[in-house]
């Protein structure tokens, strides 16, 4: 019995002692030692050889990522969607789009005889759709798991993510439904009569200023387009003051915003995208003020004029 008791105590004694808890920093210390071992291997022999190994690793990583990007693009195209043979790694064709936008989109259009082609913009696989039927399918396919509408690499940054183009699912359908009355026969007829008056005024002014001689019409057409758009969308509520409803300021902000679509997708103080974002905020402020003026006018029984 005494022997049995001693045997029992000898067997249970180790379990009775409190187990040794690992040090809180043990795992961190082990990770540091592992990292130190890797660095020791990387910079073995001398610093030059270590830098050579590091450079080789970095180059191999970059090449692997570039190859993986090309493979992903080819898999998405699935051999059916035409596009470039190889895309510029990581940045795509953003430089060509910024420096020669007309030529870039013309070349992209030539690659799309079926109405759709792909390109890479800042490393993002982008579909370029030209045919009306395909465009309509894209516009009505607004499921949350559908292909996202981009418009432009700077689209969300300039226009914001609350516009109907970037809305998906039920919010998109509700917004689209609210626009139906804007495109009735009565509304379209009203827009046409407003535009016709403005167009005739500008043509008469051009003939008077240039006396029938040839002239560069691009800037004149831009001015005409600005005024017709303003007359249709904001009606008579813009004025010649320096306030929030200034017509000159509204036009200036609109031009700055459109120029933002021809800049790099980086925003920092003073560059084109930064100015475009600020211009959009100015346009939004003006449109909110105009909306209030229009509501006040209709509350008094007036007919809508825009």
mmCIF file of C-alpha atoms in Angstrom:
data_model
loop_
_atom_site.group_PDB
_atom_site.id
_atom_site.type_symbol
_atom_site.label_atom_id
_atom_site.label_comp_id
_atom_site.label_asym_id
_atom_site.label_seq_id
_atom_site.Cartn_x
_atom_site.Cartn_y
_atom_site.Cartn_z
ATOM 1 C CA UNK A 1 0.000 0.000 0.000
ATOM 2 C CA UNK A 2 2.765 2.368 0.825
ATOM 3 C CA UNK A 3 4.500 1.462 -2.403
ATOM 4 C CA UNK A 4 1.263 1.888 -4.324
ATOM 5 C CA UNK A 5 0.681 5.285 -2.775
ATOM 6 C CA UNK A 6 4.174 6.401 -3.628
ATOM 7 C CA UNK A 7 3.728 5.110 -7.179
ATOM 8 C CA UNK A 8 0.468 6.971 -7.532
ATOM 9 C CA UNK A 9 2.002 10.184 -6.278
ATOM 10 C CA UNK A 10 4.922 9.806 -8.612
ATOM 11 C CA UNK A 11 2.568 9.406 -11.571
ATOM 12 C CA UNK A 12 0.231 12.235 -10.721
ATOM 13 C CA UNK A 13 2.798 14.715 -9.466
ATOM 14 C CA UNK A 14 3.849 16.007 -12.891
ATOM 15 C CA UNK A 15 0.218 16.696 -13.833
ATOM 16 C CA UNK A 16 -0.417 18.396 -10.546
ATOM 17 C CA UNK A 17 2.261 21.012 -11.103
ATOM 18 C CA UNK A 18 1.119 24.142 -12.986
ATOM 19 C CA UNK A 19 2.081 24.055 -16.653
ATOM 20 C CA UNK A 20 4.650 26.533 -17.793
ATOM 21 C CA UNK A 21 2.976 29.295 -19.824
ATOM 22 C CA UNK A 22 4.752 30.555 -22.955
ATOM 23 C CA UNK A 23 6.180 34.033 -22.733
ATOM 24 C CA UNK A 24 3.834 36.622 -24.345
ATOM 25 C CA UNK A 25 6.595 37.770 -26.673
ATOM 26 C CA UNK A 26 7.840 34.295 -27.575
ATOM 27 C CA UNK A 27 5.983 34.100 -30.890
ATOM 28 C CA UNK A 28 7.094 37.600 -31.815
ATOM 29 C CA UNK A 29 10.673 36.705 -30.914
ATOM 30 C CA UNK A 30 10.495 33.598 -33.091
ATOM 31 C CA UNK A 31 9.168 35.663 -36.009
ATOM 32 C CA UNK A 32 11.974 38.166 -35.566
ATOM 33 C CA UNK A 33 14.564 35.402 -35.520
ATOM 34 C CA UNK A 34 13.060 33.945 -38.709
ATOM 35 C CA UNK A 35 13.121 37.331 -40.425
ATOM 36 C CA UNK A 36 16.667 37.913 -39.193
ATOM 37 C CA UNK A 37 17.675 34.562 -40.652
ATOM 38 C CA UNK A 38 16.172 35.491 -44.015
ATOM 39 C CA UNK A 39 17.949 38.836 -44.018
ATOM 40 C CA UNK A 40 21.181 37.148 -42.960
ATOM 41 C CA UNK A 41 20.910 34.846 -45.990
ATOM 42 C CA UNK A 42 19.961 37.714 -48.271
ATOM 43 C CA UNK A 43 22.895 39.871 -47.257
ATOM 44 C CA UNK A 44 25.391 37.043 -46.834
ATOM 45 C CA UNK A 45 29.073 37.433 -47.822
ATOM 46 C CA UNK A 46 29.000 41.212 -48.363
ATOM 47 C CA UNK A 47 26.636 44.088 -48.992
ATOM 48 C CA UNK A 48 27.080 44.019 -52.777
ATOM 49 C CA UNK A 49 26.030 40.413 -53.068
ATOM 50 C CA UNK A 50 23.142 41.055 -50.694
ATOM 51 C CA UNK A 51 21.897 43.967 -52.784
ATOM 52 C CA UNK A 52 22.231 41.849 -55.914
ATOM 53 C CA UNK A 53 20.059 39.156 -54.345
ATOM 54 C CA UNK A 54 17.507 41.729 -53.236
ATOM 55 C CA UNK A 55 17.437 43.273 -56.709
ATOM 56 C CA UNK A 56 16.976 39.867 -58.301
ATOM 57 C CA UNK A 57 14.067 39.100 -55.974
ATOM 58 C CA UNK A 58 12.387 42.437 -56.739
ATOM 59 C CA UNK A 59 12.824 42.012 -60.505
ATOM 60 C CA UNK A 60 11.462 38.463 -60.326
ATOM 61 C CA UNK A 61 8.445 39.660 -58.342
ATOM 62 C CA UNK A 62 7.698 42.466 -60.819
ATOM 63 C CA UNK A 63 8.020 40.128 -63.800
ATOM 64 C CA UNK A 64 5.749 37.573 -62.125
ATOM 65 C CA UNK A 65 3.086 40.209 -61.453
ATOM 66 C CA UNK A 66 3.323 41.528 -65.027
ATOM 67 C CA UNK A 67 2.917 38.028 -66.500
ATOM 68 C CA UNK A 68 0.040 37.271 -64.128
ATOM 69 C CA UNK A 69 -1.699 40.491 -65.207
ATOM 70 C CA UNK A 70 -1.449 39.531 -68.897
ATOM 71 C CA UNK A 71 -2.813 36.056 -68.153
ATOM 72 C CA UNK A 72 -5.777 37.500 -66.241
ATOM 73 C CA UNK A 73 -6.578 39.873 -69.123
ATOM 74 C CA UNK A 74 -6.447 37.030 -71.662
ATOM 75 C CA UNK A 75 -8.685 34.834 -69.517
ATOM 76 C CA UNK A 76 -11.247 37.626 -69.173
ATOM 77 C CA UNK A 77 -11.193 38.242 -72.932
ATOM 78 C CA UNK A 78 -11.683 34.494 -73.399
ATOM 79 C CA UNK A 79 -10.373 34.696 -76.955
ATOM 80 C CA UNK A 80 -13.652 36.290 -78.082
ATOM 81 C CA UNK A 81 -13.242 39.956 -77.223
ATOM 82 C CA UNK A 82 -10.674 41.721 -79.458
ATOM 83 C CA UNK A 83 -8.046 43.909 -77.875
ATOM 84 C CA UNK A 84 -4.304 44.597 -77.708
ATOM 85 C CA UNK A 85 -1.856 41.726 -78.095
ATOM 86 C CA UNK A 86 -0.100 42.843 -74.912
ATOM 87 C CA UNK A 87 -1.054 45.568 -72.465
ATOM 88 C CA UNK A 88 1.509 47.870 -70.903
ATOM 89 C CA UNK A 89 2.093 46.316 -67.459
ATOM 90 C CA UNK A 90 0.423 47.991 -64.484
ATOM 91 C CA UNK A 91 -0.426 51.342 -66.147
ATOM 92 C CA UNK A 92 -2.071 50.065 -69.330
ATOM 93 C CA UNK A 93 -2.684 52.639 -72.053
ATOM 94 C CA UNK A 94 -3.406 55.582 -69.770
ATOM 95 C CA UNK A 95 -0.572 57.653 -71.279
ATOM 96 C CA UNK A 96 -1.953 57.274 -74.812
ATOM 97 C CA UNK A 97 -5.443 58.142 -73.611
ATOM 98 C CA UNK A 98 -4.274 61.352 -71.892
ATOM 99 C CA UNK A 99 -1.853 62.651 -74.530
ATOM 100 C CA UNK A 100 -3.849 61.616 -77.616
ATOM 101 C CA UNK A 101 -7.444 60.902 -76.522
ATOM 102 C CA UNK A 102 -8.979 61.184 -79.994
ATOM 103 C CA UNK A 103 -6.389 58.893 -81.581
ATOM 104 C CA UNK A 104 -6.599 56.438 -78.686
ATOM 105 C CA UNK A 105 -10.369 56.000 -78.914
ATOM 106 C CA UNK A 106 -10.253 55.904 -82.730
ATOM 107 C CA UNK A 107 -7.732 53.044 -82.573
ATOM 108 C CA UNK A 108 -9.838 51.314 -79.949
ATOM 109 C CA UNK A 109 -12.890 51.688 -82.171
ATOM 110 C CA UNK A 110 -11.009 50.025 -85.054
ATOM 111 C CA UNK A 111 -10.457 46.985 -82.822
ATOM 112 C CA UNK A 112 -14.193 46.613 -82.203
ATOM 113 C CA UNK A 113 -15.882 45.484 -85.432
ATOM 114 C CA UNK A 114 -18.286 43.450 -83.298
ATOM 115 C CA UNK A 115 -19.106 46.506 -81.198
ATOM 116 C CA UNK A 116 -16.970 45.584 -78.198
ATOM 117 C CA UNK A 117 -13.250 45.437 -77.415
ATOM 118 C CA UNK A 118 -11.078 45.488 -74.322
ATOM 119 C CA UNK A 119 -8.220 47.641 -73.130
ATOM 120 C CA UNK A 120 -6.253 48.242 -69.956
ATOM 121 C CA UNK A 121 -6.457 51.592 -68.204
ATOM 122 C CA UNK A 122 -4.217 51.913 -65.166
ATOM 123 C CA UNK A 123 -4.118 48.136 -64.890
ATOM 124 C CA UNK A 124 -7.902 47.772 -64.925
ATOM 125 C CA UNK A 125 -9.516 45.502 -67.520
ATOM 126 C CA UNK A 126 -11.980 47.785 -69.333
ATOM 127 C CA UNK A 127 -14.550 47.026 -72.019
ATOM 128 C CA UNK A 128 -15.124 49.551 -74.802
ATOM 129 C CA UNK A 129 -18.676 49.245 -76.187
ATOM 130 C CA UNK A 130 -19.795 51.043 -79.352
ATOM 131 C CA UNK A 131 -22.941 49.409 -80.749
ATOM 132 C CA UNK A 132 -26.284 50.761 -79.614
ATOM 133 C CA UNK A 133 -27.721 47.341 -78.718
ATOM 134 C CA UNK A 134 -24.748 46.454 -76.515
ATOM 135 C CA UNK A 135 -24.745 49.877 -74.874
ATOM 136 C CA UNK A 136 -28.422 49.439 -74.039
ATOM 137 C CA UNK A 137 -27.741 46.024 -72.497
ATOM 138 C CA UNK A 138 -25.013 47.548 -70.342
ATOM 139 C CA UNK A 139 -27.248 50.396 -69.213
ATOM 140 C CA UNK A 140 -30.221 48.203 -68.239
ATOM 141 C CA UNK A 141 -28.043 45.537 -66.613
ATOM 142 C CA UNK A 142 -27.570 47.242 -63.252
ATOM 143 C CA UNK A 143 -27.447 44.252 -60.911
ATOM 144 C CA UNK A 144 -25.075 44.573 -57.995
ATOM 145 C CA UNK A 145 -23.037 41.624 -59.315
ATOM 146 C CA UNK A 146 -22.942 42.947 -62.884
ATOM 147 C CA UNK A 147 -20.037 44.504 -64.746
ATOM 148 C CA UNK A 148 -19.566 47.969 -63.274
ATOM 149 C CA UNK A 149 -20.069 51.002 -65.505
ATOM 150 C CA UNK A 150 -16.901 53.123 -65.529
ATOM 151 C CA UNK A 151 -17.444 55.835 -68.174
ATOM 152 C CA UNK A 152 -13.849 56.951 -67.647
ATOM 153 C CA UNK A 153 -10.959 56.246 -65.218
ATOM 154 C CA UNK A 154 -11.684 59.637 -63.624
ATOM 155 C CA UNK A 155 -15.459 59.216 -63.744
ATOM 156 C CA UNK A 156 -16.166 58.445 -60.083
ATOM 157 C CA UNK A 157 -13.596 60.959 -58.804
ATOM 158 C CA UNK A 158 -15.057 63.808 -60.863
ATOM 159 C CA UNK A 159 -18.771 63.036 -60.934
ATOM 160 C CA UNK A 160 -19.085 61.283 -57.589
ATOM 161 C CA UNK A 161 -20.492 57.817 -56.930
ATOM 162 C CA UNK A 162 -24.076 59.001 -56.363
ATOM 163 C CA UNK A 163 -25.004 59.661 -60.007
ATOM 164 C CA UNK A 164 -27.289 57.199 -61.761
ATOM 165 C CA UNK A 165 -24.503 55.741 -63.902
ATOM 166 C CA UNK A 166 -22.681 54.349 -60.873
ATOM 167 C CA UNK A 167 -25.763 53.280 -58.934
ATOM 168 C CA UNK A 168 -26.693 49.593 -58.911
ATOM 169 C CA UNK A 169 -29.777 47.599 -58.021
ATOM 170 C CA UNK A 170 -32.866 49.255 -56.551
ATOM 171 C CA UNK A 171 -31.369 52.784 -56.154
ATOM 172 C CA UNK A 172 -30.580 52.805 -59.879
ATOM 173 C CA UNK A 173 -34.087 51.692 -60.845
ATOM 174 C CA UNK A 174 -35.725 54.328 -58.638
ATOM 175 C CA UNK A 175 -33.587 57.100 -60.092
ATOM 176 C CA UNK A 176 -34.252 55.958 -63.645
ATOM 177 C CA UNK A 177 -37.980 55.836 -62.951
ATOM 178 C CA UNK A 178 -37.917 59.408 -61.655
ATOM 179 C CA UNK A 179 -36.433 60.608 -64.965
ATOM 180 C CA UNK A 180 -39.252 59.278 -67.152
ATOM 181 C CA UNK A 181 -41.226 62.535 -67.134
ATOM 182 C CA UNK A 182 -38.169 64.436 -68.356
ATOM 183 C CA UNK A 183 -38.338 62.615 -71.702
ATOM 184 C CA UNK A 184 -42.036 62.774 -72.515
ATOM 185 C CA UNK A 185 -43.133 64.203 -75.878
ATOM 186 C CA UNK A 186 -44.206 67.426 -74.201
ATOM 187 C CA UNK A 187 -40.843 67.841 -72.427
ATOM 188 C CA UNK A 188 -38.798 67.036 -75.528
ATOM 189 C CA UNK A 189 -40.843 69.525 -77.550
ATOM 190 C CA UNK A 190 -40.148 72.202 -74.955
ATOM 191 C CA UNK A 191 -36.412 71.451 -75.040
ATOM 192 C CA UNK A 192 -36.382 71.630 -78.833
ATOM 193 C CA UNK A 193 -38.044 75.039 -78.963
ATOM 194 C CA UNK A 194 -35.575 76.430 -76.383
ATOM 195 C CA UNK A 195 -32.575 75.061 -78.286
ATOM 196 C CA UNK A 196 -33.819 76.299 -81.646
ATOM 197 C CA UNK A 197 -34.035 79.903 -80.442
ATOM 198 C CA UNK A 198 -30.505 79.774 -79.008
ATOM 199 C CA UNK A 199 -29.031 78.107 -82.122
ATOM 200 C CA UNK A 200 -30.542 80.684 -84.463
ATOM 201 C CA UNK A 201 -29.177 83.536 -82.319
ATOM 202 C CA UNK A 202 -25.644 82.104 -82.393
ATOM 203 C CA UNK A 203 -25.655 81.424 -86.135
ATOM 204 C CA UNK A 204 -26.775 84.976 -86.828
ATOM 205 C CA UNK A 205 -23.994 86.258 -84.557
ATOM 206 C CA UNK A 206 -21.345 84.144 -86.348
ATOM 207 C CA UNK A 207 -22.431 85.405 -89.768
ATOM 208 C CA UNK A 208 -22.304 89.001 -88.560
ATOM 209 C CA UNK A 209 -18.894 88.704 -86.881
ATOM 210 C CA UNK A 210 -17.101 86.849 -89.696
ATOM 211 C CA UNK A 211 -18.945 88.313 -92.691
ATOM 212 C CA UNK A 212 -19.260 84.971 -94.453
ATOM 213 C CA UNK A 213 -15.542 84.100 -94.145
ATOM 214 C CA UNK A 214 -14.185 80.753 -92.957
ATOM 215 C CA UNK A 215 -13.320 80.535 -89.244
ATOM 216 C CA UNK A 216 -12.442 77.922 -86.638
ATOM 217 C CA UNK A 217 -15.809 76.884 -85.273
ATOM 218 C CA UNK A 218 -14.781 74.608 -82.407
ATOM 219 C CA UNK A 219 -14.781 77.245 -79.644
ATOM 220 C CA UNK A 220 -17.958 78.811 -80.998
ATOM 221 C CA UNK A 221 -19.714 75.445 -80.944
ATOM 222 C CA UNK A 222 -18.555 74.849 -77.396
ATOM 223 C CA UNK A 223 -20.083 78.168 -76.353
ATOM 224 C CA UNK A 224 -23.311 77.277 -78.170
ATOM 225 C CA UNK A 225 -23.415 73.865 -76.532
ATOM 226 C CA UNK A 226 -22.927 75.413 -73.110
ATOM 227 C CA UNK A 227 -25.766 77.859 -73.565
ATOM 228 C CA UNK A 228 -28.245 75.364 -75.022
ATOM 229 C CA UNK A 229 -27.512 72.947 -72.164
ATOM 230 C CA UNK A 230 -27.872 75.696 -69.585
ATOM 231 C CA UNK A 231 -31.133 76.962 -71.064
ATOM 232 C CA UNK A 232 -32.621 73.453 -71.094
ATOM 233 C CA UNK A 233 -31.442 72.268 -67.680
ATOM 234 C CA UNK A 234 -31.447 75.433 -65.579
ATOM 235 C CA UNK A 235 -33.696 77.708 -67.611
ATOM 236 C CA UNK A 236 -33.763 81.430 -66.863
ATOM 237 C CA UNK A 237 -32.242 81.124 -63.387
ATOM 238 C CA UNK A 238 -28.630 81.879 -64.309
ATOM 239 C CA UNK A 239 -27.670 85.550 -64.339
ATOM 240 C CA UNK A 240 -24.750 87.883 -65.009
ATOM 241 C CA UNK A 241 -23.926 88.461 -61.346
ATOM 242 C CA UNK A 242 -20.925 87.156 -59.422
ATOM 243 C CA UNK A 243 -23.101 85.053 -57.128
ATOM 244 C CA UNK A 244 -23.781 81.338 -56.950
ATOM 245 C CA UNK A 245 -26.045 81.520 -60.037
ATOM 246 C CA UNK A 246 -23.470 83.259 -62.234
ATOM 247 C CA UNK A 247 -23.685 82.080 -65.848
ATOM 248 C CA UNK A 248 -19.997 82.839 -66.453
ATOM 249 C CA UNK A 249 -18.944 80.869 -63.367
ATOM 250 C CA UNK A 250 -21.195 77.979 -64.314
ATOM 251 C CA UNK A 251 -19.648 77.829 -67.796
ATOM 252 C CA UNK A 252 -16.123 78.043 -66.383
ATOM 253 C CA UNK A 253 -16.760 75.192 -63.953
ATOM 254 C CA UNK A 254 -18.293 73.068 -66.695
ATOM 255 C CA UNK A 255 -15.236 73.479 -68.928
ATOM 256 C CA UNK A 256 -12.880 72.688 -66.032
ATOM 257 C CA UNK A 257 -14.876 69.579 -65.225
ATOM 258 C CA UNK A 258 -14.768 68.278 -68.802
ATOM 259 C CA UNK A 259 -11.018 68.920 -69.013
ATOM 260 C CA UNK A 260 -10.622 66.662 -65.991
ATOM 261 C CA UNK A 261 -11.496 63.726 -68.229
ATOM 262 C CA UNK A 262 -8.274 64.326 -70.169
ATOM 263 C CA UNK A 263 -5.904 64.185 -67.209
ATOM 264 C CA UNK A 264 -4.117 61.490 -65.243
ATOM 265 C CA UNK A 265 -6.166 59.780 -62.500
ATOM 266 C CA UNK A 266 -4.188 61.442 -59.698
ATOM 267 C CA UNK A 267 -5.547 64.375 -57.760
ATOM 268 C CA UNK A 268 -3.227 66.808 -56.057
ATOM 269 C CA UNK A 269 -3.588 70.583 -55.543
ATOM 270 C CA UNK A 270 -3.342 72.499 -58.791
ATOM 271 C CA UNK A 271 -3.577 69.696 -61.342
ATOM 272 C CA UNK A 272 -6.410 69.122 -63.812
ATOM 273 C CA UNK A 273 -8.246 66.425 -61.858
ATOM 274 C CA UNK A 274 -8.157 68.477 -58.653
ATOM 275 C CA UNK A 275 -9.628 71.476 -60.500
ATOM 276 C CA UNK A 276 -12.294 69.253 -62.074
ATOM 277 C CA UNK A 277 -13.402 67.901 -58.692
ATOM 278 C CA UNK A 278 -13.661 71.433 -57.279
ATOM 279 C CA UNK A 279 -15.548 72.558 -60.398
ATOM 280 C CA UNK A 280 -18.078 69.748 -59.971
ATOM 281 C CA UNK A 281 -18.700 70.887 -56.402
ATOM 282 C CA UNK A 282 -19.267 74.420 -57.687
ATOM 283 C CA UNK A 283 -21.720 73.151 -60.316
ATOM 284 C CA UNK A 284 -23.577 71.159 -57.671
ATOM 285 C CA UNK A 285 -23.894 74.261 -55.499
ATOM 286 C CA UNK A 286 -25.316 76.240 -58.430
ATOM 287 C CA UNK A 287 -27.781 73.497 -59.376
ATOM 288 C CA UNK A 288 -29.036 73.281 -55.789
ATOM 289 C CA UNK A 289 -29.634 77.030 -55.743
ATOM 290 C CA UNK A 290 -31.421 76.882 -59.113
ATOM 291 C CA UNK A 291 -33.582 74.012 -57.873
ATOM 292 C CA UNK A 292 -34.745 76.109 -54.936
ATOM 293 C CA UNK A 293 -35.583 79.047 -57.204
ATOM 294 C CA UNK A 294 -37.547 76.767 -59.528
ATOM 295 C CA UNK A 295 -39.518 75.267 -56.628
ATOM 296 C CA UNK A 296 -40.360 78.725 -55.306
ATOM 297 C CA UNK A 297 -41.596 79.771 -58.747
ATOM 298 C CA UNK A 298 -43.828 76.692 -59.169
ATOM 299 C CA UNK A 299 -45.161 77.074 -55.606
ATOM 300 C CA UNK A 300 -46.582 80.404 -56.790
ATOM 301 C CA UNK A 301 -48.335 78.711 -59.719
ATOM 302 C CA UNK A 302 -45.711 79.235 -62.381
ATOM 303 C CA UNK A 303 -45.031 76.681 -65.129
ATOM 304 C CA UNK A 304 -41.661 74.898 -65.160
ATOM 305 C CA UNK A 305 -39.234 76.400 -67.659
ATOM 306 C CA UNK A 306 -36.428 73.853 -67.513
#
